[in-house]
Coordinates of C-alpha atoms and ligand atoms in Angstrom, one line a residue:
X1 CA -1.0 -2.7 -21.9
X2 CA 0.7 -3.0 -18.6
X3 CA 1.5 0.3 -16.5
X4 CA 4.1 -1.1 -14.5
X5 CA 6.7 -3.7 -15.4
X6 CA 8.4 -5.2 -12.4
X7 CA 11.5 -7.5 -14.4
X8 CA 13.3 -9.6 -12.6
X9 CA 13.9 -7.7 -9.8
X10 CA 16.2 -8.2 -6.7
X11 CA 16.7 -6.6 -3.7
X12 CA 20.0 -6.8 -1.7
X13 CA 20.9 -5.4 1.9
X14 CA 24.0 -5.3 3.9
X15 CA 23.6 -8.2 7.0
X16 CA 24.2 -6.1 9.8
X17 CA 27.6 -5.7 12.0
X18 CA 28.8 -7.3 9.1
X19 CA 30.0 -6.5 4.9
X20 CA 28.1 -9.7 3.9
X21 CA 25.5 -8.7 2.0
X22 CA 22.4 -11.2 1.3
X23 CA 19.3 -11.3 -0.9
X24 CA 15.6 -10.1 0.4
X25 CA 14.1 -10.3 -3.0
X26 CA 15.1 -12.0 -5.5
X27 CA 13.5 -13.1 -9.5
X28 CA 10.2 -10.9 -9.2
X29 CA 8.7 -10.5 -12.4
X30 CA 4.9 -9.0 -12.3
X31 CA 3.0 -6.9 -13.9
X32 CA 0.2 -4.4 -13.4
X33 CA -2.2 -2.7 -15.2
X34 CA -3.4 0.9 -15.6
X35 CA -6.3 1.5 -12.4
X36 CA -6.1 -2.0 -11.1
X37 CA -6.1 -2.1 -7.2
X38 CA -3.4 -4.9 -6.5
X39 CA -3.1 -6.4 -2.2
X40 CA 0.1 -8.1 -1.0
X41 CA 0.6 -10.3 1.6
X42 CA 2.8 -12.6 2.9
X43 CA 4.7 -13.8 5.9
X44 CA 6.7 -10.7 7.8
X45 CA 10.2 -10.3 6.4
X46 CA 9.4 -11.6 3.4
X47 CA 9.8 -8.0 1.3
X48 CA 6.8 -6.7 0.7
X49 CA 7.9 -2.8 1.8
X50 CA 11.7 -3.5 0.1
X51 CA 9.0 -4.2 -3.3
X52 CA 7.6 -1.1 -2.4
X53 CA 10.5 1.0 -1.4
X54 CA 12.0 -0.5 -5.2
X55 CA 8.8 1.3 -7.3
X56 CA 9.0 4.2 -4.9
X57 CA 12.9 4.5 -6.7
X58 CA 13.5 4.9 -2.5
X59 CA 16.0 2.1 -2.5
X60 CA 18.4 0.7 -5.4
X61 CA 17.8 -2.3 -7.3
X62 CA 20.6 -5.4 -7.0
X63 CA 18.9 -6.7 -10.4
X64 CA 16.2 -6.1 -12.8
X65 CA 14.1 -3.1 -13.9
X66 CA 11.0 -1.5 -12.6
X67 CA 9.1 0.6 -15.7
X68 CA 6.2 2.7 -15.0
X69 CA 4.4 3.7 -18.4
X70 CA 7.4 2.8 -20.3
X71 CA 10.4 4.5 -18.0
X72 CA 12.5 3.0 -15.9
X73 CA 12.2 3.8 -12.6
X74 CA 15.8 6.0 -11.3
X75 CA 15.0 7.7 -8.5
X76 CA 11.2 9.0 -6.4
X77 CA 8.8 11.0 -8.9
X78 CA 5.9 12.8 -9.1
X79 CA 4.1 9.3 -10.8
X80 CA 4.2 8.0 -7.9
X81 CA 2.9 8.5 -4.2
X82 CA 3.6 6.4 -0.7
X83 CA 1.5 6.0 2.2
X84 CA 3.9 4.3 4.9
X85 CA 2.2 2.5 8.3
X86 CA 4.0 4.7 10.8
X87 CA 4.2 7.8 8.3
X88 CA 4.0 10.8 10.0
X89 CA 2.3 14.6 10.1
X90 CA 4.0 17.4 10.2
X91 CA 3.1 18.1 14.2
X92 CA 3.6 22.1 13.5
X93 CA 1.2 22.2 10.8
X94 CA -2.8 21.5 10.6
X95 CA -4.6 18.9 8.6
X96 CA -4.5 21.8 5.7
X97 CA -1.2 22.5 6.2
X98 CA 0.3 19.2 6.0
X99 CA -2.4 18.3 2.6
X100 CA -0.6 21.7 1.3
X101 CA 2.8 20.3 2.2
X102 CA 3.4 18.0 -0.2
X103 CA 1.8 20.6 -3.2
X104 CA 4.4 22.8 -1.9
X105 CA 7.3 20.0 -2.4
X106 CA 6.3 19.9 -5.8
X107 CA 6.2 23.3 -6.3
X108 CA 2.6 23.0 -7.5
X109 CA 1.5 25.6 -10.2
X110 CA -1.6 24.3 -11.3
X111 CA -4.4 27.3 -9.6
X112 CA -5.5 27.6 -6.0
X113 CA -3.2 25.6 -3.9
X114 CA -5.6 26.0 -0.9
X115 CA -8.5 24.8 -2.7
X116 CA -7.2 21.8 -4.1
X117 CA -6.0 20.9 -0.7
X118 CA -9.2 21.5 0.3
X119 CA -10.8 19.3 -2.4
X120 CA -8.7 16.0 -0.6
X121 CA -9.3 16.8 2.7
X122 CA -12.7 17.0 1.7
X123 CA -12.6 13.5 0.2
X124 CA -11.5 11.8 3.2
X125 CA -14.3 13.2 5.2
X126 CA -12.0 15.8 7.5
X127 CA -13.6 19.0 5.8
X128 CA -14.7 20.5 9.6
X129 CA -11.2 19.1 11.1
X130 CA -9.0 21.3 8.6
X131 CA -7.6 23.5 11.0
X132 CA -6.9 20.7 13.6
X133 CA -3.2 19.5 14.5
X134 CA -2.1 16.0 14.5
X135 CA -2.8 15.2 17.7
X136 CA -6.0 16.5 17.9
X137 CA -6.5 13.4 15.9
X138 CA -7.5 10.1 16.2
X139 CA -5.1 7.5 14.7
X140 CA -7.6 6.5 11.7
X141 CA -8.0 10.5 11.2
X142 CA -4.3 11.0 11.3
X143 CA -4.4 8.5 8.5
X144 CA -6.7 10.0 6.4
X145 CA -5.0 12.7 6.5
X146 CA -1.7 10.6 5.3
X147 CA -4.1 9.4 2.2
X148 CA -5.1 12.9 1.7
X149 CA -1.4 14.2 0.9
X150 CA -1.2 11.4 -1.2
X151 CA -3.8 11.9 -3.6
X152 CA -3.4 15.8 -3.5
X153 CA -0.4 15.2 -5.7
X154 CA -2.3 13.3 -8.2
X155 CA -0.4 10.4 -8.3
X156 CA -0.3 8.0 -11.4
X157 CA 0.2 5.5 -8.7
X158 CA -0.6 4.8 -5.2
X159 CA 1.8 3.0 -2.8
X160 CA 0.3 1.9 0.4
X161 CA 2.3 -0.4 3.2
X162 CA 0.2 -1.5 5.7
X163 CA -1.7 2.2 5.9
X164 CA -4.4 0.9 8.3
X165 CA -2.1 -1.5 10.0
X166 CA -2.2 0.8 13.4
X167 CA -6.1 0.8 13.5
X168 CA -8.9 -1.1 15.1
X169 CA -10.4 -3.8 13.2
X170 CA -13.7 -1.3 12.6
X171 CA -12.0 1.8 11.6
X172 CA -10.1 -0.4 9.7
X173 CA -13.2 -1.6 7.4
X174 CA -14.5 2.1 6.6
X175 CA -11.6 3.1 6.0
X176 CA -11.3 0.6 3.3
X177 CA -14.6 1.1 2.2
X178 CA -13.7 5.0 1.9
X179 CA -10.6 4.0 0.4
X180 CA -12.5 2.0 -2.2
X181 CA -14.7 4.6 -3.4
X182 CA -11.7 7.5 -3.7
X183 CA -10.4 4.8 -5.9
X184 CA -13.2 4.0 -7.8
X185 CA -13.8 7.6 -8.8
X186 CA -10.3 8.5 -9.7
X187 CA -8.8 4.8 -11.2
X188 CA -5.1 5.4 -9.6
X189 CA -3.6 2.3 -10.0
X190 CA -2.8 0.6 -6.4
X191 CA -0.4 -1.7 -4.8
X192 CA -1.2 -2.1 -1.1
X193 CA 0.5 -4.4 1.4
X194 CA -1.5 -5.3 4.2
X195 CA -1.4 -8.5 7.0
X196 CA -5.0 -8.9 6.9
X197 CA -6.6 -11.3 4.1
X198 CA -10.3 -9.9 4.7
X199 CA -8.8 -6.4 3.5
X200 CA -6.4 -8.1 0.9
X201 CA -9.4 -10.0 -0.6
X202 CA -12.1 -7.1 0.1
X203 CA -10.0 -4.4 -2.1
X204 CA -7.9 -6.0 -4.7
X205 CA -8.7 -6.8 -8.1
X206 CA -5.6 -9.6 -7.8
X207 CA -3.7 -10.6 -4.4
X208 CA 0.2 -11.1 -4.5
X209 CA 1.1 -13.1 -2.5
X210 CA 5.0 -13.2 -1.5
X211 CA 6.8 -16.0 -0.1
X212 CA 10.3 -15.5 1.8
X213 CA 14.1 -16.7 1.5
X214 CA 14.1 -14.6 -0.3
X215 CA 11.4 -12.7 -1.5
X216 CA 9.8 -13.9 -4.3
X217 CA 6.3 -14.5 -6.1
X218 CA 4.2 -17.5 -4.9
X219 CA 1.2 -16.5 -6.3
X220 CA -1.2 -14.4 -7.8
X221 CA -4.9 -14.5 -7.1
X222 CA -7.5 -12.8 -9.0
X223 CA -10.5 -11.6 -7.1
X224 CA -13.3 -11.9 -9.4
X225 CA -15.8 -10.2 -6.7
X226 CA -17.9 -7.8 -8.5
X227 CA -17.4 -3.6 -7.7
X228 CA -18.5 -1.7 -6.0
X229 CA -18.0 -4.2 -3.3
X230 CA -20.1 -4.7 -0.5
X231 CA -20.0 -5.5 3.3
X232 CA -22.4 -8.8 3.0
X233 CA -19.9 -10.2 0.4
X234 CA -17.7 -10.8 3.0
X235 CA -20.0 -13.7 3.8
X236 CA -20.4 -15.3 0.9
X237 CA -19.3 -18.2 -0.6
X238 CA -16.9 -17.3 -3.0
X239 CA -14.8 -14.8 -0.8
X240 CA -14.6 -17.9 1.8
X241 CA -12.8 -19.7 -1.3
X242 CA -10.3 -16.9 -1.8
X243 CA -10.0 -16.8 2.2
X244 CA -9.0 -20.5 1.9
X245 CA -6.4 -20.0 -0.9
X246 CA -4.8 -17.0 1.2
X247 CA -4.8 -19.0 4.7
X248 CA -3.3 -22.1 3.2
X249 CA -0.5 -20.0 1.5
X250 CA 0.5 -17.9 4.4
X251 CA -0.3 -21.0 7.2
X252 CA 2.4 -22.8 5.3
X253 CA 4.7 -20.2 6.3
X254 CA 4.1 -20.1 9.4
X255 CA 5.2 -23.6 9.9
X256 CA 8.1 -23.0 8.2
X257 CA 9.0 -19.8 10.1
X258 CA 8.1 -21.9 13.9
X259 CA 10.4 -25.1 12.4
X260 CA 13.4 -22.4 11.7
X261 CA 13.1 -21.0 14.6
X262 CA 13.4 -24.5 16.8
X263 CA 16.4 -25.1 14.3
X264 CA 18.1 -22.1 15.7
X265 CA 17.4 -22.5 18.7
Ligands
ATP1 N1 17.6 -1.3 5.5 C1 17.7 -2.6 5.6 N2 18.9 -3.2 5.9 C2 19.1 -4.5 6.1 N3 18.1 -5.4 5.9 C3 16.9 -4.9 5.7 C4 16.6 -3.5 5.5 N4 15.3 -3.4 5.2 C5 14.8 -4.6 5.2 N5 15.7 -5.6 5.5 C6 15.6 -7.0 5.5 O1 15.0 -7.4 4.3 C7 14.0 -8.4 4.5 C8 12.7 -7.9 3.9 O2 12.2 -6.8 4.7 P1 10.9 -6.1 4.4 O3 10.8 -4.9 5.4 O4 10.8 -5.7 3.0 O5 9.8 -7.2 4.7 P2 8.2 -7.1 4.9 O6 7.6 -8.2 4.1 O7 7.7 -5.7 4.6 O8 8.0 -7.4 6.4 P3 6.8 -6.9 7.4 O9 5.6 -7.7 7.1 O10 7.3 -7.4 8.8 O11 6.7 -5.5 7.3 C9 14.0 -8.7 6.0 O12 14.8 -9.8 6.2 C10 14.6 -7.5 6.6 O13 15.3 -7.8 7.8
MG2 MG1 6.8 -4.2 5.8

């Protein structure tokens, strides 16, 4: 059975300097299930945070229902955690204190608060930079850190927009290959937005891919790549087939997005 049930679902903003108010999703209907590790993609604009933002319950819905093991979605929960591109550490606080943040938020009860921090930090590999601040960090550090908080609150689900998005192309491939095994061992199911079809393909058990004007659904690509996955499979033949789908999809818009722009012009 499905573990979240995205019906229908639209997505309005107010235009700016204006009252109008127009449409950046519109008509999603998509379903995932329990543990599945789900990429999206598509052209900028196209709504793939707003998506986000709606299961988060951070923004309201113009349409549509979002269920997450059979309740609707009202408001942020505990279900559910968000790693944003540009989120940000507490400066003040050290690796272990900004872990033990978000336990603190939610007034965690469950034993040792310290050592379950701990446990995370440990996870992501920062065990000997626990008592570091932020910006005795490097970005991809800062990062894991981010993921960290995340999974310290034991999340039934893991929202991630463009986590990596800020890092160097390496960092950015063990970090998904850490990211990848965290997952593997605890089955949180995963909806990550990235702008990079490598990482889409390399992680995701199915790729969403969005189209714009206004956000909606354009495809969905399964990526039958066996787990755990490995580094050489990014050379072979049947990731350069899903590679294909993805560049055709988001090359079309592209074209469209130049052509509108010599319109306006
Ligand atoms: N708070 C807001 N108020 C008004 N319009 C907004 C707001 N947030 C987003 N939008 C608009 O909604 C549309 C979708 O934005 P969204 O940020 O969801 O796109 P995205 O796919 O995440 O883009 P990117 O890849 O650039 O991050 C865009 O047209 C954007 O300008
Ligand atoms: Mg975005």
């Amino acid at each position: 059975m499905a573990q979240i049930v995205i019906e229908d679902l639209a997505i309005e903003y107010k235009k700016p300097n204006s009252d109008a108010r127009f449409m950046a999703v519109e008509g999603i209907s998509y379903s995932i299930e329990k543990g599945a590790f789900v990429t999206i993609v598509g052209a900028s604009g196209c709504g793939k945070s707003s998506l986000l933002m709606a299961l988060a319950g951070l923004i309201p819905l113009a349409r549509g229902s979002v269920t997450i093991d059979g309740k609707t979605v009202i408001g942020p929960g505990s279900d559910r955690a968000v790693v944003f591109q540009d989120a940000s550490l507490l400066p003040w606080r050290s690796v272990l204190g900004n872990v033990s943040f978000g336990l603190e938020m939610q007034r965690y009860g469950g034993g040792d608060l310290k050592e379950r921090a701990m446990h995370y930090i440990d996870k992501v590999g920062l065990t000997r930079f626990a008592d570091y601040h932020p910006h005795q960090l490097s970005g991809g550090m800062r990062q894991r850190v981010n993921i960290a908080r995340a999974l310290a609150v034991d999340p039934e689900v893991l929202l991630m927009d463009e986590p990596f998005g800020a890092l160097d192309a390496q960092t950015r491939e063990v970090m998904g290959d850490d990211l990848l095994d965290i997952w593997e061992r605890d089955k949180k199911t995963a909806l990550f937005v990235t702008h990079s079809i490598d990482e889409a393909i390399f992680l995701a058990d199915e790729v969403l891919v969005m189209g714009k004007d206004p956000g909606h659904v354009k495809d969905i690509v399964k990526i039958d790549l066996p787990r755990p996955r490995t580094n050489d499979m990014y050379d072979s033949e049947q990731f350069n087939e899903y590679r294909k789908i993805l560049r055709n999809h988001l090359a079309k818009d592209m074209a469209d997005m130049r052509m509108q722009t010599v319109a306006e012009a």
